Short mmCIF file of C-alpha atoms and ligand atoms in Angstrom, two decimals:
data_model
loop_
_atom_site.label_atom_id
_atom_site.label_comp_id
_atom_site.label_asym_id
_atom_site.label_seq_id
_atom_site.Cartn_x
_atom_site.Cartn_y
_atom_site.Cartn_z
CA MET A 179 -48.67 -72.77 -118.64
CA ILE A 180 -48.49 -75.89 -120.76
CA VAL A 181 -48.08 -76.24 -124.50
CA GLN A 182 -49.77 -79.35 -125.89
CA LYS A 183 -49.36 -80.48 -129.47
CA TYR A 184 -51.78 -82.89 -131.10
CA GLY A 185 -50.71 -84.73 -134.26
CA GLY A 186 -52.78 -85.45 -137.35
CA THR A 187 -53.81 -89.01 -136.54
CA SER A 188 -55.01 -87.88 -133.12
CA LEU A 189 -57.32 -85.37 -134.84
CA GLY A 190 -58.37 -87.46 -137.84
CA THR A 191 -62.13 -87.51 -137.19
CA ALA A 192 -64.81 -85.46 -135.41
CA ALA A 193 -64.81 -88.03 -132.60
CA ARG A 194 -61.07 -87.63 -132.19
CA ILE A 195 -61.36 -83.85 -132.18
CA ARG A 196 -63.87 -84.21 -129.35
CA ARG A 197 -61.52 -86.52 -127.45
CA VAL A 198 -58.59 -84.13 -127.84
CA SER A 199 -60.81 -81.26 -126.72
CA ARG A 200 -61.85 -83.20 -123.62
CA ARG A 201 -58.20 -83.67 -122.74
CA ILE A 202 -57.50 -79.98 -123.19
CA ALA A 203 -60.55 -79.20 -121.05
CA ARG A 204 -59.24 -81.48 -118.33
CA THR A 205 -55.85 -79.73 -118.33
CA VAL A 206 -57.66 -76.40 -117.97
CA LYS A 207 -59.72 -77.75 -115.04
CA GLU A 208 -56.48 -78.82 -113.35
CA GLY A 209 -55.63 -75.13 -113.27
CA HIS A 210 -53.25 -74.78 -116.20
CA LYS A 211 -53.18 -72.20 -118.93
CA VAL A 212 -53.13 -74.16 -122.16
CA VAL A 213 -51.75 -73.39 -125.59
CA ALA A 214 -52.80 -76.20 -127.93
CA VAL A 215 -50.92 -76.60 -131.21
CA VAL A 216 -52.78 -78.68 -133.76
CA SER A 217 -51.84 -80.45 -137.01
CA ALA A 218 -53.92 -81.07 -140.10
CA MET A 219 -56.56 -83.78 -139.72
CA GLY A 220 -55.42 -87.29 -140.70
CA HIS A 221 -53.87 -87.39 -144.17
CA THR A 222 -55.03 -83.91 -145.17
CA THR A 223 -51.52 -82.63 -145.93
CA ASP A 224 -50.77 -85.62 -148.19
CA ARG A 225 -54.06 -85.11 -149.98
CA LEU A 226 -53.44 -81.41 -150.55
CA ILE A 227 -49.98 -82.11 -151.97
CA ALA A 228 -51.39 -84.79 -154.29
CA LEU A 229 -54.12 -82.39 -155.41
CA ALA A 230 -51.52 -79.72 -156.18
CA GLU A 231 -49.44 -82.18 -158.21
CA SER A 232 -52.49 -83.27 -160.15
CA VAL A 233 -52.90 -79.76 -161.53
CA ASN A 234 -49.17 -79.01 -161.83
CA PRO A 235 -46.52 -81.72 -161.41
CA GLU A 236 -44.09 -79.06 -160.18
CA PRO A 237 -46.24 -76.64 -158.20
CA PRO A 238 -44.63 -73.27 -157.43
CA ALA A 239 -43.32 -73.37 -153.86
CA ARG A 240 -45.23 -70.28 -152.77
CA GLU A 241 -48.57 -71.56 -154.01
CA LEU A 242 -47.95 -74.98 -152.50
CA ASP A 243 -47.44 -73.37 -149.08
CA MET A 244 -50.57 -71.24 -149.55
CA LEU A 245 -52.40 -74.50 -150.15
CA VAL A 246 -50.97 -76.94 -147.59
CA ALA A 247 -51.05 -74.47 -144.69
CA ASN A 248 -54.84 -74.75 -144.91
CA GLY A 249 -54.82 -78.21 -143.34
CA GLU A 250 -53.90 -76.71 -139.98
CA THR A 251 -56.08 -73.65 -140.58
CA ILE A 252 -59.07 -76.01 -140.63
CA THR A 253 -58.23 -77.98 -137.48
CA ALA A 254 -57.61 -75.01 -135.16
CA PRO A 255 -61.14 -73.48 -135.36
CA LEU A 256 -62.71 -76.95 -135.15
CA VAL A 257 -60.91 -77.62 -131.87
CA ALA A 258 -61.70 -74.12 -130.59
CA MET A 259 -65.42 -74.46 -131.37
CA CYS A 260 -65.48 -77.93 -129.85
CA LEU A 261 -63.98 -76.51 -126.64
CA GLU A 262 -66.47 -73.63 -126.63
CA GLY A 263 -69.26 -76.20 -126.96
CA MET A 264 -67.91 -77.88 -123.83
CA GLY A 265 -68.03 -74.59 -121.98
CA VAL A 266 -64.27 -73.99 -122.20
CA PRO A 267 -63.47 -70.54 -123.62
CA ALA A 268 -61.08 -70.86 -126.55
CA VAL A 269 -59.83 -68.93 -129.55
CA SER A 270 -58.11 -70.29 -132.64
CA LEU A 271 -55.09 -68.49 -134.08
CA SER A 272 -53.34 -68.94 -137.42
CA GLY A 273 -49.54 -68.91 -137.61
CA LEU A 274 -49.73 -65.25 -138.54
CA GLN A 275 -52.01 -64.38 -135.63
CA ALA A 276 -49.84 -66.38 -133.22
CA GLY A 277 -46.86 -64.30 -134.36
CA VAL A 278 -44.81 -67.09 -135.92
CA ARG A 279 -42.26 -65.29 -138.13
CA THR A 280 -40.13 -67.42 -140.43
CA SER A 281 -37.49 -67.34 -143.14
CA ALA A 282 -38.75 -67.27 -146.72
CA HIS A 283 -37.76 -70.86 -147.63
CA HIS A 284 -41.09 -72.23 -148.75
CA SER A 285 -41.89 -75.75 -147.49
CA LYS A 286 -38.80 -75.70 -145.26
CA ALA A 287 -39.03 -72.34 -143.52
CA ARG A 288 -37.28 -71.81 -140.19
CA ILE A 289 -38.81 -69.92 -137.31
CA ARG A 290 -36.97 -66.61 -136.83
CA ASP A 291 -38.95 -65.26 -133.92
CA ILE A 292 -42.31 -65.40 -132.25
CA ARG A 293 -44.38 -62.38 -131.25
CA PRO A 294 -46.93 -64.01 -129.00
CA ASP A 295 -49.02 -60.95 -128.05
CA ARG A 296 -52.28 -62.49 -129.23
CA ILE A 297 -51.55 -65.72 -127.34
CA PHE A 298 -50.88 -63.85 -124.09
CA GLU A 299 -54.00 -61.80 -124.64
CA ALA A 300 -56.09 -64.97 -125.04
CA LEU A 301 -54.56 -66.58 -121.96
CA GLU A 302 -55.16 -63.45 -119.90
CA GLN A 303 -58.81 -63.58 -120.90
CA GLY A 304 -58.91 -67.12 -119.55
CA LYS A 305 -59.08 -68.70 -123.00
CA VAL A 306 -57.29 -71.68 -124.48
CA ALA A 307 -55.18 -70.54 -127.44
CA VAL A 308 -55.55 -73.10 -130.22
CA VAL A 309 -52.70 -72.45 -132.64
CA ALA A 310 -52.45 -73.83 -136.17
CA GLY A 311 -49.11 -75.67 -136.28
CA PHE A 312 -46.73 -76.01 -139.23
CA GLN A 313 -47.40 -72.52 -140.64
CA GLY A 314 -45.81 -69.13 -140.31
CA VAL A 315 -45.33 -65.92 -142.24
CA THR A 316 -42.32 -64.00 -143.54
CA GLU A 317 -41.66 -60.31 -142.85
CA ASP A 318 -43.71 -59.64 -146.02
CA LEU A 319 -46.59 -61.71 -144.64
CA GLU A 320 -46.04 -64.46 -147.19
CA VAL A 321 -47.35 -67.80 -145.87
CA THR A 322 -44.70 -70.44 -145.24
CA THR A 323 -44.63 -73.97 -143.83
CA LEU A 324 -41.95 -75.57 -141.68
CA GLY A 325 -41.51 -78.92 -143.46
CA ARG A 326 -43.34 -82.22 -143.01
CA GLY A 327 -43.96 -82.89 -139.34
CA GLY A 328 -43.33 -79.22 -138.55
CA SER A 329 -46.17 -78.78 -136.03
CA ASP A 330 -43.83 -80.28 -133.44
CA THR A 331 -41.51 -77.35 -134.09
CA THR A 332 -44.32 -74.81 -133.71
CA ALA A 333 -45.12 -76.34 -130.32
CA VAL A 334 -41.59 -76.44 -128.93
CA ALA A 335 -40.80 -72.96 -130.26
CA LEU A 336 -43.96 -71.60 -128.61
CA ALA A 337 -43.08 -73.35 -125.35
CA ALA A 338 -39.67 -71.65 -125.48
CA ALA A 339 -41.06 -68.22 -126.40
CA LEU A 340 -43.82 -68.36 -123.76
CA LYS A 341 -41.49 -69.88 -121.15
CA ALA A 342 -44.05 -72.63 -120.64
CA GLU A 343 -43.59 -75.18 -117.85
CA SER A 344 -43.52 -78.02 -120.32
CA CYS A 345 -44.28 -79.11 -123.82
CA GLU A 346 -46.34 -82.23 -124.40
CA ILE A 347 -46.38 -83.89 -127.81
CA TYR A 348 -49.47 -86.08 -128.12
CA THR A 349 -49.23 -88.69 -130.86
CA ASP A 350 -50.49 -92.09 -132.02
CA VAL A 351 -47.83 -94.18 -130.27
CA ASP A 352 -47.00 -94.42 -126.56
CA GLY A 353 -43.71 -92.52 -126.75
CA ILE A 354 -40.31 -92.91 -128.32
CA PHE A 355 -39.33 -96.48 -128.96
CA THR A 356 -36.03 -98.22 -129.73
CA ALA A 357 -37.32 -98.47 -133.32
CA ASP A 358 -40.55 -97.67 -135.14
CA PRO A 359 -43.03 -99.90 -133.25
CA ARG A 360 -44.93 -100.41 -136.50
CA VAL A 361 -41.86 -102.10 -138.01
CA VAL A 362 -40.37 -103.86 -135.00
CA LYS A 363 -42.97 -105.55 -132.82
CA SER A 364 -40.51 -106.03 -129.93
CA ALA A 365 -39.44 -102.36 -129.88
CA ARG A 366 -39.24 -101.00 -126.34
CA LYS A 367 -40.54 -97.65 -125.12
CA LEU A 368 -37.77 -95.49 -123.69
CA THR A 369 -38.54 -93.63 -120.46
CA HIS A 370 -35.93 -90.97 -121.31
CA ILE A 371 -33.85 -89.99 -124.29
CA GLN A 372 -31.27 -87.22 -124.61
CA TYR A 373 -31.80 -84.29 -126.96
CA ASP A 374 -28.69 -85.18 -128.94
CA GLU A 375 -29.79 -88.78 -129.42
CA MET A 376 -33.33 -87.78 -130.37
CA LEU A 377 -32.00 -85.17 -132.77
CA GLU A 378 -29.89 -87.76 -134.58
CA LEU A 379 -32.79 -90.24 -134.66
CA ALA A 380 -35.17 -87.57 -135.95
CA ALA A 381 -32.71 -86.35 -138.55
CA VAL A 382 -32.34 -89.85 -140.01
CA GLY A 383 -36.02 -90.67 -140.22
CA ALA A 384 -37.66 -91.37 -136.84
CA ARG A 385 -40.83 -89.49 -137.77
CA VAL A 386 -42.10 -89.24 -134.22
CA MET A 387 -40.39 -85.85 -133.66
CA HIS A 388 -39.47 -83.11 -136.12
CA PRO A 389 -35.68 -82.55 -135.90
CA ARG A 390 -35.95 -78.76 -135.58
CA ALA A 391 -38.28 -79.21 -132.62
CA VAL A 392 -35.65 -81.23 -130.78
CA GLU A 393 -32.97 -78.69 -131.66
CA ILE A 394 -35.05 -75.80 -130.29
CA GLY A 395 -35.91 -77.86 -127.20
CA GLU A 396 -32.24 -78.39 -126.46
CA LEU A 397 -31.30 -74.79 -127.16
CA TYR A 398 -33.96 -73.37 -124.82
CA SER A 399 -33.99 -76.27 -122.32
CA VAL A 400 -37.63 -77.13 -122.92
CA PRO A 401 -38.42 -80.53 -121.43
CA ILE A 402 -40.46 -82.42 -124.03
CA HIS A 403 -42.88 -85.18 -123.10
CA VAL A 404 -43.85 -87.39 -126.05
CA ARG A 405 -46.95 -89.40 -125.17
CA SER A 406 -50.09 -91.08 -126.44
CA SER A 407 -53.20 -89.08 -127.21
CA PHE A 408 -55.27 -92.22 -126.68
CA HIS A 409 -54.60 -92.81 -122.97
CA ASP A 410 -53.08 -91.15 -119.90
CA GLY A 411 -49.97 -93.32 -119.53
CA VAL A 412 -46.60 -91.55 -119.34
CA GLY A 413 -44.54 -91.52 -122.49
CA THR A 414 -40.93 -90.54 -123.09
CA MET A 415 -39.13 -87.49 -121.69
CA ILE A 416 -36.61 -85.81 -123.96
CA VAL A 417 -34.03 -84.32 -121.61
CA ALA A 418 -30.41 -83.15 -121.42
CA GLN A 419 -29.11 -86.16 -119.48
CA VAL A 420 -30.67 -89.58 -119.10
CA PRO A 421 -30.34 -91.36 -115.75
CA MET A 422 -27.04 -93.23 -115.56
CA GLU A 423 -28.47 -96.73 -115.49
CA GLU A 424 -30.39 -96.15 -118.69
CA ARG A 425 -27.34 -95.64 -120.84
CA GLN A 426 -26.97 -98.16 -123.54
CA ARG A 427 -24.48 -98.26 -126.34
CA VAL A 428 -27.12 -98.06 -129.02
CA ARG A 429 -30.40 -96.37 -128.07
CA GLY A 430 -32.39 -96.63 -131.21
CA ILE A 431 -32.65 -97.56 -134.87
CA ALA A 432 -34.18 -95.28 -137.49
CA ALA A 433 -34.93 -95.60 -141.17
CA GLU A 434 -35.76 -93.11 -143.89
CA ALA A 435 -37.15 -94.37 -147.18
CA ASN A 436 -37.26 -91.17 -149.22
CA VAL A 437 -33.64 -91.26 -150.45
CA ALA A 438 -31.94 -91.01 -153.83
CA LYS A 439 -28.30 -90.83 -154.88
CA ILE A 440 -26.45 -88.79 -157.44
CA THR A 441 -23.00 -89.68 -158.75
CA VAL A 442 -20.78 -87.28 -160.64
CA VAL A 443 -18.37 -89.45 -162.61
CA GLY A 444 -14.90 -88.29 -163.64
CA VAL A 445 -14.67 -85.11 -161.61
CA PRO A 446 -11.31 -83.33 -162.07
CA ASP A 447 -9.31 -83.75 -158.86
CA ARG A 448 -8.61 -80.12 -158.01
CA PRO A 449 -9.62 -77.55 -155.40
CA GLY A 450 -13.02 -75.91 -155.78
CA VAL A 451 -14.81 -78.69 -157.62
CA ALA A 452 -16.88 -79.99 -154.70
CA ALA A 453 -17.80 -76.42 -153.80
CA ALA A 454 -18.90 -75.76 -157.39
CA ILE A 455 -21.19 -78.78 -157.30
CA PHE A 456 -22.69 -78.23 -153.85
CA GLU A 457 -23.10 -74.45 -153.84
CA PRO A 458 -26.03 -74.37 -156.29
CA LEU A 459 -27.75 -77.11 -154.25
CA ALA A 460 -27.32 -75.11 -151.07
CA ALA A 461 -28.65 -71.98 -152.75
CA ALA A 462 -31.76 -73.94 -153.76
CA GLY A 463 -32.25 -75.11 -150.17
CA ILE A 464 -31.58 -78.75 -151.06
CA SER A 465 -29.79 -80.62 -148.31
CA VAL A 466 -27.16 -83.11 -149.26
CA ASP A 467 -26.59 -85.96 -146.93
CA VAL A 468 -24.17 -88.87 -147.14
CA ILE A 469 -21.22 -87.78 -149.29
CA VAL A 470 -18.58 -90.16 -150.59
CA GLN A 471 -15.61 -89.07 -152.67
CA ASN A 472 -13.08 -91.60 -153.84
CA ILE A 473 -9.33 -91.15 -153.75
CA GLY A 474 -8.34 -89.44 -157.01
CA ARG A 475 -6.75 -91.57 -159.73
CA SER A 476 -5.07 -90.09 -162.80
CA GLY A 477 -6.40 -86.65 -161.95
CA HIS A 478 -10.06 -87.68 -161.71
CA THR A 479 -12.38 -88.95 -159.05
CA ASP A 480 -16.07 -89.85 -158.55
CA LEU A 481 -18.34 -88.03 -156.14
CA THR A 482 -21.53 -89.68 -154.85
CA PHE A 483 -24.04 -88.19 -152.45
CA SER A 484 -27.60 -88.66 -151.33
CA VAL A 485 -30.54 -86.27 -151.38
CA ALA A 486 -34.20 -86.66 -150.48
CA GLU A 487 -35.93 -88.42 -153.37
CA SER A 488 -38.43 -85.58 -153.46
CA ASP A 489 -35.51 -83.23 -154.25
CA LEU A 490 -33.99 -85.53 -156.89
CA LYS A 491 -35.42 -83.85 -160.00
CA SER A 492 -34.35 -80.35 -159.08
CA ALA A 493 -31.01 -81.55 -157.67
CA GLU A 494 -30.20 -83.45 -160.86
CA LYS A 495 -30.81 -80.38 -162.99
CA LEU A 496 -28.46 -78.25 -160.87
CA VAL A 497 -25.77 -80.93 -160.65
CA LYS A 498 -25.81 -81.54 -164.41
CA SER A 499 -25.23 -77.89 -165.09
CA ALA A 500 -22.45 -77.68 -162.45
CA ALA A 501 -20.86 -80.87 -163.82
CA LYS A 502 -20.62 -79.24 -167.23
CA THR A 503 -18.90 -76.20 -165.74
CA VAL A 504 -16.27 -78.27 -163.90
CA ARG A 505 -15.91 -80.62 -166.91
CA ALA A 506 -16.95 -83.79 -165.16
CA LYS A 507 -17.69 -86.77 -167.42
CA ARG A 508 -21.20 -87.84 -166.47
CA VAL A 509 -23.98 -87.56 -163.90
CA LEU A 510 -25.83 -90.70 -162.79
CA SER A 511 -28.78 -90.85 -160.45
CA ALA A 512 -30.99 -93.46 -158.85
CA GLY A 513 -33.93 -93.44 -156.47
CA GLY A 514 -35.28 -96.36 -154.49
CA ILE A 515 -32.75 -96.11 -151.69
CA ALA A 516 -33.20 -95.97 -147.94
CA LYS A 517 -31.14 -94.87 -144.99
CA LEU A 518 -30.66 -97.18 -142.05
CA SER A 519 -29.13 -95.74 -138.87
CA ILE A 520 -28.17 -96.74 -135.38
CA VAL A 521 -27.91 -93.97 -132.78
CA GLY A 522 -26.66 -93.71 -129.21
CA THR A 523 -24.28 -91.60 -127.13
CA GLY A 524 -23.04 -94.82 -125.58
CA MET A 525 -21.26 -95.75 -128.81
CA LEU A 526 -18.77 -92.93 -128.22
CA GLY A 527 -15.48 -94.66 -127.65
CA ALA A 528 -17.01 -98.13 -127.78
CA PRO A 529 -15.15 -100.10 -130.43
CA GLY A 530 -16.91 -102.78 -132.40
CA VAL A 531 -20.27 -101.07 -132.87
CA ALA A 532 -19.76 -100.47 -136.60
CA SER A 533 -18.46 -103.96 -137.28
CA ARG A 534 -21.41 -105.44 -135.41
CA MET A 535 -23.78 -103.43 -137.59
CA PHE A 536 -22.07 -104.47 -140.84
CA ARG A 537 -21.92 -108.13 -139.78
CA ALA A 538 -25.63 -108.21 -138.89
CA LEU A 539 -26.57 -106.66 -142.25
CA ALA A 540 -24.24 -109.01 -144.14
CA ASP A 541 -25.68 -112.09 -142.45
CA ALA A 542 -29.15 -110.92 -143.48
CA GLY A 543 -28.02 -110.42 -147.08
CA VAL A 544 -28.50 -106.64 -146.97
CA ASN A 545 -26.00 -104.89 -149.25
CA ILE A 546 -24.53 -101.58 -148.03
CA GLU A 547 -24.17 -98.92 -150.74
CA MET A 548 -22.73 -96.05 -148.73
CA ILE A 549 -21.80 -95.39 -145.12
CA SER A 550 -21.64 -92.22 -143.05
CA THR A 551 -21.05 -91.63 -139.38
CA SER A 552 -21.25 -89.00 -136.68
CA GLU A 553 -19.91 -89.43 -133.15
CA ILE A 554 -23.17 -90.99 -132.02
CA ARG A 555 -24.59 -92.41 -135.25
CA ILE A 556 -23.75 -94.85 -138.04
CA THR A 557 -25.82 -94.72 -141.22
CA CYS A 558 -25.87 -97.20 -144.10
CA LEU A 559 -27.60 -96.62 -147.41
CA VAL A 560 -29.36 -99.77 -148.60
CA ALA A 561 -31.96 -100.76 -151.18
CA ARG A 562 -35.40 -99.53 -150.12
CA ASP A 563 -37.01 -102.96 -150.22
CA GLN A 564 -34.42 -104.22 -147.73
CA VAL A 565 -34.78 -101.51 -145.14
CA ASP A 566 -37.48 -102.96 -142.87
CA LYS A 567 -35.57 -106.22 -142.69
CA GLY A 568 -32.45 -104.20 -141.89
CA VAL A 569 -34.19 -102.40 -139.01
CA ARG A 570 -35.33 -105.70 -137.54
CA VAL A 571 -31.96 -107.44 -137.73
CA LEU A 572 -30.17 -104.46 -136.21
CA HIS A 573 -32.73 -104.23 -133.43
CA LYS A 574 -31.97 -107.83 -132.64
CA ALA A 575 -28.20 -107.58 -133.11
CA PHE A 576 -27.97 -104.75 -130.59
CA GLU A 577 -30.32 -106.53 -128.17
CA LEU A 578 -32.62 -103.52 -128.03
CA ASP A 579 -35.61 -105.68 -127.21
CA GLN A 580 -33.88 -106.51 -123.93
CA ASP A 581 -33.40 -104.13 -121.06
CA LEU A 582 -29.65 -104.01 -120.65
CA ALA A 583 -29.69 -101.50 -117.78
P1 LIG B 104 -48.22 -87.16 -135.52
O1 LIG B 104 -49.30 -87.13 -136.55
O2 LIG B 104 -48.76 -87.32 -134.13
O3 LIG B 104 -47.26 -86.02 -135.63
P2 LIG B 104 -46.27 -88.87 -136.80
O4 LIG B 104 -46.84 -89.82 -137.80
O5 LIG B 104 -45.60 -87.65 -137.31
O6 LIG B 104 -47.43 -88.50 -135.76
O7 LIG B 104 -45.25 -89.64 -135.85
C1 LIG B 104 -45.63 -90.78 -135.15
C2 LIG B 104 -45.15 -92.01 -135.88
O8 LIG B 104 -43.74 -92.09 -135.86
C3 LIG B 104 -45.58 -93.32 -135.23
O9 LIG B 104 -46.86 -93.69 -135.66
C4 LIG B 104 -44.48 -94.30 -135.64
O10 LIG B 104 -44.91 -95.15 -136.69
C5 LIG B 104 -43.36 -93.41 -136.16
N1 LIG B 104 -42.05 -93.69 -135.53
C6 LIG B 104 -40.90 -93.85 -136.22
N2 LIG B 104 -39.89 -94.12 -135.39
C7 LIG B 104 -40.39 -94.13 -134.14
C8 LIG B 104 -39.82 -94.36 -132.85
N3 LIG B 104 -38.51 -94.61 -132.68
N4 LIG B 104 -40.63 -94.29 -131.78
C9 LIG B 104 -41.95 -94.02 -131.93
N5 LIG B 104 -42.55 -93.81 -133.13
C10 LIG B 104 -41.78 -93.86 -134.24
N1 LIG B 105 -49.55 -81.41 -141.30
C1 LIG B 105 -48.13 -81.31 -141.49
C2 LIG B 105 -47.58 -82.61 -142.05
O1 LIG B 105 -48.29 -83.54 -142.27
C3 LIG B 105 -47.41 -80.93 -140.23
C4 LIG B 105 -47.52 -81.92 -139.09
O2 LIG B 105 -48.36 -82.81 -139.09
O3 LIG B 105 -46.73 -81.76 -138.13
O4 LIG B 105 -46.42 -82.72 -142.31
MG1 LIG B 106 -45.51 -85.65 -136.74
#
């Protein structure tokens, strides 16, 4: 049994739906049982969100999910009827019908469990199960979505729940590259990448995989093959360990443009203040990213952190009210920022990686506003209009266009 996921660009037109269906048909002919997870066609999700905002600038989260889930609800029957037309028995299933149960966090729901009875039933009847990605339901049958790019997560979670042989993610690039191939022309395709490296890359903006999908893949040891939907060439395997000779200090560069920062000025320097500011954000499901707090001076300090720009309005409201409670002086905020990250397990215990990154950015005139690190990642916040240049200079500085194996 194979789970195949087809992304939006790969399904953008009727011709592309036919091409995807032919590929599914071929996999069936090779003797596999196929579960196909499909995304919304082309830019459908963007269009639905824009439509929602044109009737209400702050659409209620529940209604927004009721709306945007429809993108995938449209693709699944189209693929199923296309397969039927080719003589391949198929049945489309919504998230609900496929048994995808999630938490109640609208637009960022997490899969709690999968009850795949209907999928097994379809497979037993010799049918392809075409599942609408991205969507699920709560215990109360409220419709939820998994966050932008979430069809990847539907696919990997299904592969885990069904104990599928493998999970193939078909997309509009040839695999996972050392940087976004649309930004860096000399980016190289990686034959393998480790779950932990891919997770870091995905979490800091490499759109090609949804971070939760990588996390679930690692947890349930699902080998993930990211490959092109346009040709048969092999792509990139996401695995637990990459072959020894492929280790490189820095594996990839990622950027994320949707970033804003909030500064709380003059925060009293005493226990409980950071908790008081961040708890309301957590309760609202807003994730806070790079956090910088200065050393306290004369009993006060400043606290700066980043959030997704799409969360800025609601975050600002919550932080202003918390700032009042803890008697901070002021709250400042700014959008127009981007995150620039280098990732690689090879940087563990390799001195000089950070300084090389900062030097390369300095020489290119890119100013660093904030820095954060994990064991295998260094992230700099920079002005948004500088970020593509930053990606390119870092790609060069770390010689990622050359095979260092
Ligand atoms: P899909 O619709 O198939 O889910 P996405 O648009 O979500 O496709 O993801 C694929 C895109 O991810 C590519 O078109 C590419 O521009 C972008 N991308 C960003 N970083 C990388 C990377 N390191 N390797 C490959 N693609 C990347
Ligand atoms: N259609 C959804 C989105 O655009 C989910 C996906 O494509 O994975 O974010
Ligand atoms: Mg995607």
